[in-house]
mmCIF file of C-alpha atoms in Angstrom:
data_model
loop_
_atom_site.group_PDB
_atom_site.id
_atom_site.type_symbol
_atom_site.label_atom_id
_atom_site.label_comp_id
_atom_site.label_asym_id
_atom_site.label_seq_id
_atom_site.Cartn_x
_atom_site.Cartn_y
_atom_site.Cartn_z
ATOM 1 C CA UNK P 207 0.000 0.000 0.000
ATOM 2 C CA UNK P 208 1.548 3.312 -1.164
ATOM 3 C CA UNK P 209 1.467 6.132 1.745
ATOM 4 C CA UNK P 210 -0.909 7.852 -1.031
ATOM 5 C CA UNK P 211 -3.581 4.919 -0.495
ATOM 6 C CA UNK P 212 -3.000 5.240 3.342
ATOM 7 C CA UNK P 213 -3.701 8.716 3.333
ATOM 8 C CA UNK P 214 -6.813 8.631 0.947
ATOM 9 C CA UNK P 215 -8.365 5.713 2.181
ATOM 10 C CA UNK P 216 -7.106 4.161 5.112
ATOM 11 C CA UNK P 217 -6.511 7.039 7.559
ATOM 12 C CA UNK P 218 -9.959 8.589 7.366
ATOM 13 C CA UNK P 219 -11.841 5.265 8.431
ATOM 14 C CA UNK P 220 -9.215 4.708 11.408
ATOM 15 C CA UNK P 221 -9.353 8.090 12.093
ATOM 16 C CA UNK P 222 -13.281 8.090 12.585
ATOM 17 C CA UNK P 223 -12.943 4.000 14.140
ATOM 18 C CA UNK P 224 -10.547 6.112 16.838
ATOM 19 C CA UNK P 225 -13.116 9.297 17.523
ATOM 20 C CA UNK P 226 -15.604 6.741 17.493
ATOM 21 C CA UNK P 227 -14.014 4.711 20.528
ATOM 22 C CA UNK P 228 -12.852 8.160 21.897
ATOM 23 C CA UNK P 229 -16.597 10.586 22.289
ATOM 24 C CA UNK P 230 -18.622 7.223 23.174
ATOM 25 C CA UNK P 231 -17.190 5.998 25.835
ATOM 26 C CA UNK P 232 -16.059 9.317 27.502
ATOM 27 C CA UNK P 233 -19.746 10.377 27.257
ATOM 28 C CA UNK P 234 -20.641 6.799 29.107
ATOM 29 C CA UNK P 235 -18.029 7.024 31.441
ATOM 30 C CA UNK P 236 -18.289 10.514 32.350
ATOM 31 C CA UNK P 237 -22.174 9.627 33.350
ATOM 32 C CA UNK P 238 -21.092 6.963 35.012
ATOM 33 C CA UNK P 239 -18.386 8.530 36.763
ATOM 34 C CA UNK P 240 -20.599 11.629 38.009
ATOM 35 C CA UNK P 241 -23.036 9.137 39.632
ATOM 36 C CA UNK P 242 -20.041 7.584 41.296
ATOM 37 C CA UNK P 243 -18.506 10.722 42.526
ATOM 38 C CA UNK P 244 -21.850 12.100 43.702
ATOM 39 C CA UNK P 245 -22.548 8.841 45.720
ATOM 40 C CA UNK P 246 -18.534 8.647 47.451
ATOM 41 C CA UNK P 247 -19.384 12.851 48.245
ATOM 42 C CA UNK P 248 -22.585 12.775 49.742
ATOM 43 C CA UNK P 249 -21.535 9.513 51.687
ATOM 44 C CA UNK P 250 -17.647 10.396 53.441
ATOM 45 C CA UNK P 251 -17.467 11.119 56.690
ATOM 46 C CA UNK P 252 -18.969 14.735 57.049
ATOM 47 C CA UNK P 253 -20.981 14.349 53.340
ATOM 48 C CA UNK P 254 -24.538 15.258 53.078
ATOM 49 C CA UNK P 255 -25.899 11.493 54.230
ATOM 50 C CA UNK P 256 -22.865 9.769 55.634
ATOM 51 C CA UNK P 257 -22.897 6.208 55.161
ATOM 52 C CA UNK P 258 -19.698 4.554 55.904
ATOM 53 C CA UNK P 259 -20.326 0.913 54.296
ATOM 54 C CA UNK P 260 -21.490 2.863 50.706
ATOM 55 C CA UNK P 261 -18.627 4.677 50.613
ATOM 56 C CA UNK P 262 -16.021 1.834 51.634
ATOM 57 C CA UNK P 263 -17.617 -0.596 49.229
ATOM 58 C CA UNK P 264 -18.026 2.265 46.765
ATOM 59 C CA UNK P 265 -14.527 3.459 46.746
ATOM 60 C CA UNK P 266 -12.941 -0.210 46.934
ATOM 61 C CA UNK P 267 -14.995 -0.916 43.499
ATOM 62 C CA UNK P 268 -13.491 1.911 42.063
ATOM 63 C CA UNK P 269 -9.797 1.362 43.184
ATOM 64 C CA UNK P 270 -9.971 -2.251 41.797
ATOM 65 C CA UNK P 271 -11.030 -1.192 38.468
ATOM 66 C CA UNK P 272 -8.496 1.923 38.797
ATOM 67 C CA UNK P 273 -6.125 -1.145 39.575
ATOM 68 C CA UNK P 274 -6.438 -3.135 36.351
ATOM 69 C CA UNK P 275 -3.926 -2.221 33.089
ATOM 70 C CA UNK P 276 -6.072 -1.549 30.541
ATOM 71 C CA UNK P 277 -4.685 -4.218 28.058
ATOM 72 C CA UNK P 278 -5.406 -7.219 31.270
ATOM 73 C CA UNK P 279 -8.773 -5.306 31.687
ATOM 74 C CA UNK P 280 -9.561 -5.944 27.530
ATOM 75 C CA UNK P 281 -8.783 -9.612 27.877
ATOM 76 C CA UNK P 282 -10.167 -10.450 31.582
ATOM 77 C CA UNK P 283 -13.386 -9.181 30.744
ATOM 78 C CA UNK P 284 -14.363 -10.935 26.727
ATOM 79 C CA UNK P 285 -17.250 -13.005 28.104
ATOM 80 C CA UNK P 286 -18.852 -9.736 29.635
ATOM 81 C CA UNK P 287 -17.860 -7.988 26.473
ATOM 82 C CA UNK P 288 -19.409 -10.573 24.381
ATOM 83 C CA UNK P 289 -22.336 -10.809 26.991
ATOM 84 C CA UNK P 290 -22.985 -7.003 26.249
ATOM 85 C CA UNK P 291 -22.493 -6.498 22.760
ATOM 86 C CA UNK P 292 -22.065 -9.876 21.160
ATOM 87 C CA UNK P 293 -18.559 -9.824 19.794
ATOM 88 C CA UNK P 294 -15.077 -9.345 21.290
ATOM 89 C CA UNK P 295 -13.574 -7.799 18.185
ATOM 90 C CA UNK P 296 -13.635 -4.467 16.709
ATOM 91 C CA UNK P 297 -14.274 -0.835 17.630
ATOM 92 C CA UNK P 298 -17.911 -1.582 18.962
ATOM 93 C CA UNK P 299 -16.717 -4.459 21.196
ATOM 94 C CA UNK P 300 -14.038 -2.107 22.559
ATOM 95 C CA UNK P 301 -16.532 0.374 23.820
ATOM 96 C CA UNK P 302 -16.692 -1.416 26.612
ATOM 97 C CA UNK P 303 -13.261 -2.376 28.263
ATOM 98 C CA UNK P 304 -12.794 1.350 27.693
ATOM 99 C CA UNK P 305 -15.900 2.797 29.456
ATOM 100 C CA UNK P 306 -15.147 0.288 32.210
ATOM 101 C CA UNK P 307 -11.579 1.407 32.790
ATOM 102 C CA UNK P 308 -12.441 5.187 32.396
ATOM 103 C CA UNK P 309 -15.562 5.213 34.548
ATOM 104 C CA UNK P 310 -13.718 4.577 37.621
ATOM 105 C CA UNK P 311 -10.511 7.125 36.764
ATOM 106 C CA UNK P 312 -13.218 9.694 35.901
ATOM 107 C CA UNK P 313 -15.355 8.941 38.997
ATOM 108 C CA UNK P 314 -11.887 9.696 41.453
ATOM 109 C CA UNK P 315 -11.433 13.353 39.385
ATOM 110 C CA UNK P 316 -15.211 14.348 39.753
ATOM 111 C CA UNK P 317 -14.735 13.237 43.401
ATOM 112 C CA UNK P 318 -11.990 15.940 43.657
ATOM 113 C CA UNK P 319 -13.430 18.352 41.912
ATOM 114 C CA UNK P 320 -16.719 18.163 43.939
ATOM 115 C CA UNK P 321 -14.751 18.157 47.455
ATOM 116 C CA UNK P 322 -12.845 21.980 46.211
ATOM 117 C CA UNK P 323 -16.268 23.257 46.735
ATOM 118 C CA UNK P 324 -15.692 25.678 49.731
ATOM 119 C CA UNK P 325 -17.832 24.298 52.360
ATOM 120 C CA UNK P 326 -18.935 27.862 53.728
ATOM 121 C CA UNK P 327 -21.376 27.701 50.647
ATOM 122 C CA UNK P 328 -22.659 24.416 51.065
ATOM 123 C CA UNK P 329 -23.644 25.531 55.118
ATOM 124 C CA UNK P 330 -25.116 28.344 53.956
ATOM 125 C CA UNK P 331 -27.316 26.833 51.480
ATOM 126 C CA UNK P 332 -28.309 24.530 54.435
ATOM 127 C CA UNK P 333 -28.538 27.211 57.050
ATOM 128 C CA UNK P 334 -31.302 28.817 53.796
ATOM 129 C CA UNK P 335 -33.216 25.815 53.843
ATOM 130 C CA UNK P 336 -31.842 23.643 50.708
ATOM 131 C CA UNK P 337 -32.625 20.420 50.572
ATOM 132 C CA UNK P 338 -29.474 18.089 49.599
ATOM 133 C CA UNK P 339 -30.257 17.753 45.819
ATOM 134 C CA UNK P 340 -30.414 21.336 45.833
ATOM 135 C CA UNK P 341 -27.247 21.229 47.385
ATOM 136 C CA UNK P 342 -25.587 19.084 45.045
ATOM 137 C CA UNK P 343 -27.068 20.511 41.824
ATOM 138 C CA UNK P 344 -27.406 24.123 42.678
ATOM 139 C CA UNK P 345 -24.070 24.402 44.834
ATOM 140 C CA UNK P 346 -21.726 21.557 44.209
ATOM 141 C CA UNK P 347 -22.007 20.993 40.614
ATOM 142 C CA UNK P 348 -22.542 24.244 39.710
ATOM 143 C CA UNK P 349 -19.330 25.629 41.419
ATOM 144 C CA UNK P 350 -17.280 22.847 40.381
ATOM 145 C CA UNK P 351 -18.337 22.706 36.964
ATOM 146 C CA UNK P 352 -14.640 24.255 35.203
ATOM 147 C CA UNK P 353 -12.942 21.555 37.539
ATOM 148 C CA UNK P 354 -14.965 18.964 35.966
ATOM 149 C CA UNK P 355 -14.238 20.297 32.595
ATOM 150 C CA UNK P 356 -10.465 19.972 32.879
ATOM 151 C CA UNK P 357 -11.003 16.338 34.254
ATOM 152 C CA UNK P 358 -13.364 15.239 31.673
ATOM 153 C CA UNK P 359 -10.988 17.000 28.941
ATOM 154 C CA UNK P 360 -8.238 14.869 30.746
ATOM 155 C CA UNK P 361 -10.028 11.586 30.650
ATOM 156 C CA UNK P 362 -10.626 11.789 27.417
ATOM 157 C CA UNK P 363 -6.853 12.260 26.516
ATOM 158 C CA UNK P 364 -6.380 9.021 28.171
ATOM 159 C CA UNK P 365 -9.375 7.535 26.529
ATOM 160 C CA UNK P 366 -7.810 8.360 23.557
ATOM 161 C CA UNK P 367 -4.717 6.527 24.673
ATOM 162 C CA UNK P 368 -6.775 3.352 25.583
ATOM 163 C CA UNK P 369 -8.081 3.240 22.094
ATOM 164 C CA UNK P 370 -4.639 2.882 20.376
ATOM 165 C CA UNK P 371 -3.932 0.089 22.943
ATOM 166 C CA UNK P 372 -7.474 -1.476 22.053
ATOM 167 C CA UNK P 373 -6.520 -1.254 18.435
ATOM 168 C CA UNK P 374 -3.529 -3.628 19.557
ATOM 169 C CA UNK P 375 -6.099 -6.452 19.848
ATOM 170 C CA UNK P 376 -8.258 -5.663 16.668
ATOM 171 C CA UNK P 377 -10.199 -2.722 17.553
ATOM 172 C CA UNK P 378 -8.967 -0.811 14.603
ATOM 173 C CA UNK P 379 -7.991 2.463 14.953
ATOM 174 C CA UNK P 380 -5.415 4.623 14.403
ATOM 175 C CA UNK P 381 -3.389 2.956 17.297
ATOM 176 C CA UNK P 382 -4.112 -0.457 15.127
ATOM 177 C CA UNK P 383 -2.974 1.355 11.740
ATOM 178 C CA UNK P 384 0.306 2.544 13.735
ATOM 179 C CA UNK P 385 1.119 -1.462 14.995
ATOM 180 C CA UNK P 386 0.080 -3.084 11.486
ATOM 181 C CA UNK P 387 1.395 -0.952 9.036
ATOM 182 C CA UNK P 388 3.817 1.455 10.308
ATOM 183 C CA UNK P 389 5.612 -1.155 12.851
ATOM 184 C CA UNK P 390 4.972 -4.603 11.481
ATOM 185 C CA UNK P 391 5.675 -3.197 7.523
ATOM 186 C CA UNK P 392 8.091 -0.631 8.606
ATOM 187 C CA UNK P 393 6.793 1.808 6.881
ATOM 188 C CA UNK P 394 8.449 5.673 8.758
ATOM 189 C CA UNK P 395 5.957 7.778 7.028
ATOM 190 C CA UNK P 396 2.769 6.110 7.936
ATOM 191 C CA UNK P 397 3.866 5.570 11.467
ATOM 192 C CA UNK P 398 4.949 9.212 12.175
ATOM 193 C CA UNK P 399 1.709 10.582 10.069
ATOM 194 C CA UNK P 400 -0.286 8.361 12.877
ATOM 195 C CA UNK P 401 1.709 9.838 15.572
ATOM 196 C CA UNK P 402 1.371 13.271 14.532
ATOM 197 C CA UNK P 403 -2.332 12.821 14.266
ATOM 198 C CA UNK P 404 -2.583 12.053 17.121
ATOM 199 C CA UNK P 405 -0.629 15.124 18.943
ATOM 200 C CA UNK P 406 -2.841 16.852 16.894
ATOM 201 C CA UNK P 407 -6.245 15.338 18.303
ATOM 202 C CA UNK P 408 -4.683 15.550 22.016
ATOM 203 C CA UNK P 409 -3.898 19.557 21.320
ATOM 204 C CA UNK P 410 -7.511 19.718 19.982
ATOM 205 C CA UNK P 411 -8.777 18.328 22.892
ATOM 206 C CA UNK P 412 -6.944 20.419 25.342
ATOM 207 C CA UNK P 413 -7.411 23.591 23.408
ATOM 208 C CA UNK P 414 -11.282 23.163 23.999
ATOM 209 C CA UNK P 415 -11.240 22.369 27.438
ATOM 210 C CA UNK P 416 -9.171 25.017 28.123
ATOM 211 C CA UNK P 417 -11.157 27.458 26.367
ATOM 212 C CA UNK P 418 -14.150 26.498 28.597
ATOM 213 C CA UNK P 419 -12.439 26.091 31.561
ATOM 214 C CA UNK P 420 -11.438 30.044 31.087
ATOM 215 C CA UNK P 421 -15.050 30.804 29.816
ATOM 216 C CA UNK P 422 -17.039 28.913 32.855
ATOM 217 C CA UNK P 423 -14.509 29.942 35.738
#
């Protein structure tokens, strides 16, 4: 394949297999993650409804998945992959290793973001009557909403990341197109095109969560 062909035909479809595996699952895990981060807040020790056991099961969940390298997380969990999407191979069948492995990285960065809130606010909304979902959504989230930007923005750099591993075991990709054709056919130009293009996507990404970050602070 001439580095003509790559660029005309085989770029653009890894290029949109890799955005693909990139928005999806952040969006997913990013849900996912919030609920998480909301439930280990409102539970700690001096949180809106402490509950001790939650949190300690809660947070243990998430360290074990926050444990797992993403390539033995891909291959430990094919039967639930193939339970949840009926295949183990290819960009759809990756969307969920990566969700699974974000979700929990995502979930710790919300956490963070959500305990900056000054607590002054958050006993003066009390001390006005809010109830605790008011609290949360009114006070918490809303104040640490250009935190959560920057994390999201960050989790999906590493998203990004986890799809050129994925692509390592058939997900496509551009991460796949890098392995096949610019390692195993040593072909220079196709690998550093790849590896540009993907600088490229990570500046991108960081360029428009720093824009809102600066626009929502």
């Amino acid at each position: 394949m001439s580095f003509s062909d790559y660029i005309q035909n085989l770029f653009p479809q890894a290029f949109v297999q890799t955005m693909y595996m990139t928005i999806v699952p952040t969006i997913i895990a990013t849900i996912l993650g919030f609920i998480m981060a909301v439930i280990l807040v409102i539970t700690k020790k001096d949180g809106l409804k402490p509950n001790r056991k939650i949190n300690s099961i809660l947070s243990l969940i998430v360290n074990i998945f926050r444990s797992f390298p993403f390539m033995i997380l891909i291959v430990a969990i094919i039967p639930f992959t193939r339970l949840v999407v009926g295949t183990s191979i290819g960009e759809t069948a990756a969307l969920v290793p990566i969700t699974i492995g974000a979700a929990p990285f995502i979930a710790r960065l919300l956490e963070n973001s959500l305990n900056e809130v000054d607590p002054g606010l958050i006993e003066a909304a009390k001390s006005f009557g809010a109830t605790n979902s008011q609290i949360i959504f009114k006070v918490m989230v809303k104040e640490s909403v250009p935190s959560m930007i920057q994390a999201i923005c960050l989790s999906m750099i590493s998203i990004l990341g986890y799809t050129a591993m994925a692509g390592a075991v058939g997900a496509g990709g551009l991460g796949n197109v890098a392995l096949m054709y610019g390692y195993q056919q040593f072909d220079v130009n196709v690998m550093l095109f790849t590896v540009i293009a993907l600088i490229i996507i990570v500046q991108l990404i960081q360029f428009i969560g720093d824009t809102l970050y600066k626009k929502l602070r």
